[in-house]
mmCIF file of C-alpha atoms in Angstrom:
data_model
loop_
_atom_site.group_PDB
_atom_site.id
_atom_site.type_symbol
_atom_site.label_atom_id
_atom_site.label_comp_id
_atom_site.label_asym_id
_atom_site.label_seq_id
_atom_site.Cartn_x
_atom_site.Cartn_y
_atom_site.Cartn_z
ATOM 1 C CA UNK A 1 9.875 37.788 0.482
ATOM 2 C CA UNK A 2 6.800 36.939 2.558
ATOM 3 C CA UNK A 3 7.014 33.367 3.929
ATOM 4 C CA UNK A 4 4.720 30.966 2.107
ATOM 5 C CA UNK A 5 1.936 29.292 4.115
ATOM 6 C CA UNK A 6 2.226 25.570 4.735
ATOM 7 C CA UNK A 7 -0.601 24.793 2.321
ATOM 8 C CA UNK A 8 1.209 26.599 -0.500
ATOM 9 C CA UNK A 9 4.468 24.829 0.255
ATOM 10 C CA UNK A 10 2.880 21.380 0.211
ATOM 11 C CA UNK A 11 0.949 22.209 -2.953
ATOM 12 C CA UNK A 12 4.241 23.130 -4.652
ATOM 13 C CA UNK A 13 5.977 19.990 -3.343
ATOM 14 C CA UNK A 14 3.176 17.769 -4.582
ATOM 15 C CA UNK A 15 3.333 19.423 -8.001
ATOM 16 C CA UNK A 16 7.096 18.877 -8.193
ATOM 17 C CA UNK A 17 6.662 15.220 -7.285
ATOM 18 C CA UNK A 18 4.009 14.869 -9.987
ATOM 19 C CA UNK A 19 6.229 16.515 -12.596
ATOM 20 C CA UNK A 20 9.185 14.309 -11.687
ATOM 21 C CA UNK A 21 7.073 11.173 -11.923
ATOM 22 C CA UNK A 22 5.997 12.208 -15.392
ATOM 23 C CA UNK A 23 9.591 12.856 -16.462
ATOM 24 C CA UNK A 24 10.761 9.436 -15.255
ATOM 25 C CA UNK A 25 8.006 7.214 -16.586
ATOM 26 C CA UNK A 26 9.769 6.248 -19.809
ATOM 27 C CA UNK A 27 13.422 5.976 -18.759
ATOM 28 C CA UNK A 28 15.476 3.102 -20.119
ATOM 29 C CA UNK A 29 17.314 0.710 -17.829
ATOM 30 C CA UNK A 30 20.602 2.451 -18.666
ATOM 31 C CA UNK A 31 19.191 5.881 -17.853
ATOM 32 C CA UNK A 32 18.210 4.767 -14.358
ATOM 33 C CA UNK A 33 21.883 4.005 -13.736
ATOM 34 C CA UNK A 34 23.054 7.474 -14.817
ATOM 35 C CA UNK A 35 25.208 9.147 -12.127
ATOM 36 C CA UNK A 36 23.218 11.962 -10.519
ATOM 37 C CA UNK A 37 24.569 15.275 -9.223
ATOM 38 C CA UNK A 38 24.689 13.649 -5.764
ATOM 39 C CA UNK A 39 28.161 12.093 -5.476
ATOM 40 C CA UNK A 40 27.949 8.319 -5.295
ATOM 41 C CA UNK A 41 24.249 8.120 -6.147
ATOM 42 C CA UNK A 42 22.699 7.270 -9.485
ATOM 43 C CA UNK A 43 19.283 8.471 -10.657
ATOM 44 C CA UNK A 44 17.554 5.453 -9.104
ATOM 45 C CA UNK A 45 19.245 6.120 -5.750
ATOM 46 C CA UNK A 46 18.022 9.720 -5.647
ATOM 47 C CA UNK A 47 14.464 8.623 -6.387
ATOM 48 C CA UNK A 48 14.684 6.036 -3.585
ATOM 49 C CA UNK A 49 15.869 8.809 -1.261
ATOM 50 C CA UNK A 50 12.844 10.904 -2.219
ATOM 51 C CA UNK A 51 10.551 7.986 -1.434
ATOM 52 C CA UNK A 52 12.264 7.569 1.919
ATOM 53 C CA UNK A 53 12.010 11.215 2.950
ATOM 54 C CA UNK A 54 8.360 11.408 1.842
ATOM 55 C CA UNK A 55 7.595 8.502 4.196
ATOM 56 C CA UNK A 56 9.562 9.966 7.087
ATOM 57 C CA UNK A 57 7.709 11.143 10.179
ATOM 58 C CA UNK A 58 9.075 13.352 12.930
ATOM 59 C CA UNK A 59 9.206 10.562 15.503
ATOM 60 C CA UNK A 60 10.479 8.056 12.963
ATOM 61 C CA UNK A 61 13.275 10.427 11.969
ATOM 62 C CA UNK A 62 14.486 10.698 15.561
ATOM 63 C CA UNK A 63 14.438 6.924 15.997
ATOM 64 C CA UNK A 64 16.308 6.399 12.733
ATOM 65 C CA UNK A 65 18.917 8.999 13.529
ATOM 66 C CA UNK A 66 19.584 7.390 16.879
ATOM 67 C CA UNK A 67 19.939 4.040 15.114
ATOM 68 C CA UNK A 68 22.433 5.675 12.725
ATOM 69 C CA UNK A 69 24.377 7.041 15.724
ATOM 70 C CA UNK A 70 23.500 10.623 14.774
ATOM 71 C CA UNK A 71 25.161 10.257 11.374
ATOM 72 C CA UNK A 72 22.958 11.889 8.708
ATOM 73 C CA UNK A 73 24.860 10.309 5.824
ATOM 74 C CA UNK A 74 24.516 6.854 7.329
ATOM 75 C CA UNK A 75 20.795 7.390 7.819
ATOM 76 C CA UNK A 76 20.368 8.562 4.209
ATOM 77 C CA UNK A 77 22.283 5.549 2.928
ATOM 78 C CA UNK A 78 20.082 3.213 4.968
ATOM 79 C CA UNK A 79 16.987 4.937 3.605
ATOM 80 C CA UNK A 80 18.092 4.469 0.003
ATOM 81 C CA UNK A 81 18.862 0.801 0.647
ATOM 82 C CA UNK A 82 15.431 0.334 2.196
ATOM 83 C CA UNK A 83 13.425 1.994 -0.590
ATOM 84 C CA UNK A 84 15.457 1.125 -3.712
ATOM 85 C CA UNK A 85 13.648 -1.766 -5.379
ATOM 86 C CA UNK A 86 15.437 -4.037 -7.830
ATOM 87 C CA UNK A 87 13.156 -2.741 -10.589
ATOM 88 C CA UNK A 88 13.225 1.081 -10.886
ATOM 89 C CA UNK A 89 9.595 1.053 -11.994
ATOM 90 C CA UNK A 90 8.650 -0.365 -8.600
ATOM 91 C CA UNK A 91 10.528 2.470 -6.895
ATOM 92 C CA UNK A 92 8.736 4.921 -9.173
ATOM 93 C CA UNK A 93 5.392 3.349 -8.242
ATOM 94 C CA UNK A 94 6.312 3.778 -4.574
ATOM 95 C CA UNK A 95 7.091 7.452 -5.222
ATOM 96 C CA UNK A 96 3.740 7.812 -6.963
ATOM 97 C CA UNK A 97 2.028 6.363 -3.882
ATOM 98 C CA UNK A 98 3.599 8.972 -1.574
ATOM 99 C CA UNK A 99 3.130 11.935 -3.914
ATOM 100 C CA UNK A 100 0.467 13.604 -1.780
ATOM 101 C CA UNK A 101 1.964 12.925 1.657
ATOM 102 C CA UNK A 102 2.637 15.836 4.004
ATOM 103 C CA UNK A 103 4.943 14.130 6.482
ATOM 104 C CA UNK A 104 8.609 14.868 6.943
ATOM 105 C CA UNK A 105 11.490 15.154 9.397
ATOM 106 C CA UNK A 106 11.445 17.790 12.179
ATOM 107 C CA UNK A 107 13.036 20.550 10.107
ATOM 108 C CA UNK A 108 11.696 23.825 8.619
ATOM 109 C CA UNK A 109 8.994 23.145 6.063
ATOM 110 C CA UNK A 110 10.869 25.117 3.399
ATOM 111 C CA UNK A 111 13.376 22.249 3.268
ATOM 112 C CA UNK A 112 10.702 20.250 1.412
ATOM 113 C CA UNK A 113 10.878 22.829 -1.385
ATOM 114 C CA UNK A 114 14.677 22.662 -1.389
ATOM 115 C CA UNK A 115 14.542 18.880 -1.628
ATOM 116 C CA UNK A 116 11.907 18.837 -4.372
ATOM 117 C CA UNK A 117 13.765 21.263 -6.641
ATOM 118 C CA UNK A 118 17.395 20.367 -5.929
ATOM 119 C CA UNK A 119 16.903 16.601 -6.049
ATOM 120 C CA UNK A 120 14.703 17.063 -9.094
ATOM 121 C CA UNK A 121 17.643 18.729 -10.824
ATOM 122 C CA UNK A 122 20.050 16.113 -9.418
ATOM 123 C CA UNK A 123 18.089 13.670 -11.547
ATOM 124 C CA UNK A 124 17.079 15.770 -14.543
ATOM 125 C CA UNK A 125 20.304 17.520 -15.461
ATOM 126 C CA UNK A 126 22.418 14.389 -16.020
ATOM 127 C CA UNK A 127 19.561 12.974 -18.112
ATOM 128 C CA UNK A 128 19.238 16.132 -20.222
ATOM 129 C CA UNK A 129 15.682 16.765 -19.025
ATOM 130 C CA UNK A 130 14.704 20.432 -18.741
ATOM 131 C CA UNK A 131 11.949 21.669 -16.427
ATOM 132 C CA UNK A 132 10.642 25.225 -16.206
ATOM 133 C CA UNK A 133 9.912 25.680 -12.513
ATOM 134 C CA UNK A 134 7.360 28.046 -10.998
ATOM 135 C CA UNK A 135 9.499 30.906 -9.691
ATOM 136 C CA UNK A 136 7.855 31.542 -6.303
ATOM 137 C CA UNK A 137 8.585 28.124 -4.723
ATOM 138 C CA UNK A 138 12.158 28.181 -6.007
ATOM 139 C CA UNK A 139 12.737 31.636 -4.535
ATOM 140 C CA UNK A 140 11.300 30.448 -1.212
ATOM 141 C CA UNK A 141 13.744 27.523 -1.278
ATOM 142 C CA UNK A 142 16.609 29.878 -2.143
ATOM 143 C CA UNK A 143 15.701 32.217 0.695
ATOM 144 C CA UNK A 144 15.772 29.284 3.122
ATOM 145 C CA UNK A 145 19.165 28.081 1.903
ATOM 146 C CA UNK A 146 20.657 31.547 2.331
ATOM 147 C CA UNK A 147 19.567 31.610 5.971
ATOM 148 C CA UNK A 148 20.945 28.139 6.669
ATOM 149 C CA UNK A 149 24.580 27.384 7.486
ATOM 150 C CA UNK A 150 26.713 25.197 5.248
ATOM 151 C CA UNK A 151 27.089 22.581 7.979
ATOM 152 C CA UNK A 152 23.299 22.193 7.930
ATOM 153 C CA UNK A 153 23.148 21.875 4.144
ATOM 154 C CA UNK A 154 22.616 25.552 3.312
ATOM 155 C CA UNK A 155 24.778 28.254 1.820
ATOM 156 C CA UNK A 156 24.730 31.199 4.243
ATOM 157 C CA UNK A 157 28.496 31.534 4.591
ATOM 158 C CA UNK A 158 29.077 31.119 0.863
ATOM 159 C CA UNK A 159 27.440 34.438 0.002
ATOM 160 C CA UNK A 160 29.139 36.670 2.571
ATOM 161 C CA UNK A 161 30.123 39.939 0.872
ATOM 162 C CA UNK A 162 28.110 39.176 -2.253
ATOM 163 C CA UNK A 163 24.813 40.417 -3.659
ATOM 164 C CA UNK A 164 22.590 37.781 -5.242
ATOM 165 C CA UNK A 165 20.096 38.867 -7.893
ATOM 166 C CA UNK A 166 17.565 36.525 -9.494
ATOM 167 C CA UNK A 167 17.007 37.303 -13.161
ATOM 168 C CA UNK A 168 13.586 35.642 -13.293
ATOM 169 C CA UNK A 169 11.896 36.942 -10.159
ATOM 170 C CA UNK A 170 11.808 39.582 -7.412
ATOM 171 C CA UNK A 171 14.840 38.544 -5.408
ATOM 172 C CA UNK A 172 17.892 40.539 -4.319
ATOM 173 C CA UNK A 173 19.924 39.836 -1.200
ATOM 174 C CA UNK A 174 23.207 41.011 0.275
ATOM 175 C CA UNK A 175 25.799 43.659 -0.419
ATOM 176 C CA UNK A 176 28.924 43.468 -2.523
ATOM 177 C CA UNK A 177 29.824 42.138 -5.950
ATOM 178 C CA UNK A 178 26.763 40.923 -7.810
ATOM 179 C CA UNK A 179 25.975 37.361 -8.731
ATOM 180 C CA UNK A 180 23.132 37.187 -11.244
ATOM 181 C CA UNK A 181 21.350 34.081 -12.430
ATOM 182 C CA UNK A 182 18.027 32.306 -12.596
ATOM 183 C CA UNK A 183 16.443 31.331 -9.299
ATOM 184 C CA UNK A 184 17.176 27.654 -10.027
ATOM 185 C CA UNK A 185 20.835 28.311 -10.862
ATOM 186 C CA UNK A 186 21.308 30.336 -7.676
ATOM 187 C CA UNK A 187 19.561 27.673 -5.588
ATOM 188 C CA UNK A 188 21.658 24.862 -7.025
ATOM 189 C CA UNK A 189 24.899 26.791 -6.547
ATOM 190 C CA UNK A 190 24.327 27.619 -2.881
ATOM 191 C CA UNK A 191 23.187 24.002 -2.361
ATOM 192 C CA UNK A 192 26.569 22.729 -3.563
ATOM 193 C CA UNK A 193 25.527 21.621 -7.033
ATOM 194 C CA UNK A 194 27.446 22.422 -10.250
ATOM 195 C CA UNK A 195 25.883 24.732 -12.836
ATOM 196 C CA UNK A 196 26.923 25.615 -16.378
ATOM 197 C CA UNK A 197 29.398 28.449 -16.900
ATOM 198 C CA UNK A 198 26.757 30.555 -18.639
ATOM 199 C CA UNK A 199 24.165 30.261 -15.843
ATOM 200 C CA UNK A 200 25.763 32.814 -13.516
ATOM 201 C CA UNK A 201 26.962 36.311 -14.330
ATOM 202 C CA UNK A 202 28.314 39.327 -12.486
ATOM 203 C CA UNK A 203 31.516 40.357 -10.757
ATOM 204 C CA UNK A 204 30.928 38.039 -7.795
ATOM 205 C CA UNK A 205 30.100 34.861 -9.702
ATOM 206 C CA UNK A 206 33.691 33.624 -9.816
ATOM 207 C CA UNK A 207 34.122 34.098 -6.079
ATOM 208 C CA UNK A 208 30.890 32.262 -5.328
ATOM 209 C CA UNK A 209 31.759 29.331 -7.564
ATOM 210 C CA UNK A 210 35.214 29.082 -6.000
ATOM 211 C CA UNK A 211 33.774 29.053 -2.487
ATOM 212 C CA UNK A 212 31.254 26.388 -3.440
ATOM 213 C CA UNK A 213 33.952 24.174 -4.977
ATOM 214 C CA UNK A 214 35.988 24.221 -1.764
ATOM 215 C CA UNK A 215 33.190 24.032 0.792
#
C-alpha cells in the first residue's frame, strides 16, 4: 500500500472522532460505565483517554513521560484522571472541542489511525454499536501495526509465518498459513483485542489467536 499523506490521515481521524461523538451522544449513565475492551477501563475512561491524546503535544508528551518516570501506563492513567469529568457529557463535550486538532505525541502519524479505530471499537463493541469503517484508513492502520513490534503496541511478531488477507480491501501480507478477515477484525486482533470466532478464517487463524492470547 502507498503511504497516506498527512492531510488524508488527519481527515480520516477527524471523521472517526465525529462518528464516535455521534454514537455516544445518547448513552445512558449505565452505558458509560460499561467495561471497554481495554482491561480496567470503562467506556468513559477510554473517551477521557482520547481527549487526553488529542490534546497532547510533542513537547508536552516528553515532559509528561518524564514525570511518569518513563512509564507509559502510568502516564495514560494520569491522562484519564485528568480528563475524565464527573459527568460523561462534559467529557464528551471536551472530545467535541478537540475533534479537529492535529497535535499528538512524537510517534508515527499512522498511530492516530490505529488509535481512532481501535479505541473506537474498544467503546462500540461492548455497547453493541456497529460502525462500517472506510477501508483505506483501516488498512493503513493495519499496515502500521504489522510493522511495529509487540513491545511498542504493534503485532509484528504475532504474524511471523502467517499470511494475512483482508476480505474487504486490497491487502495481503506474509507467507504461510492464511488468516482471512475484515480489515477491522485483522487490525483488532494484531492490536491485542478479542474478536468473534466467526470474524477470522483460514488455516492460520487459530495460531494467530493463540499467539495474541499469550502475548
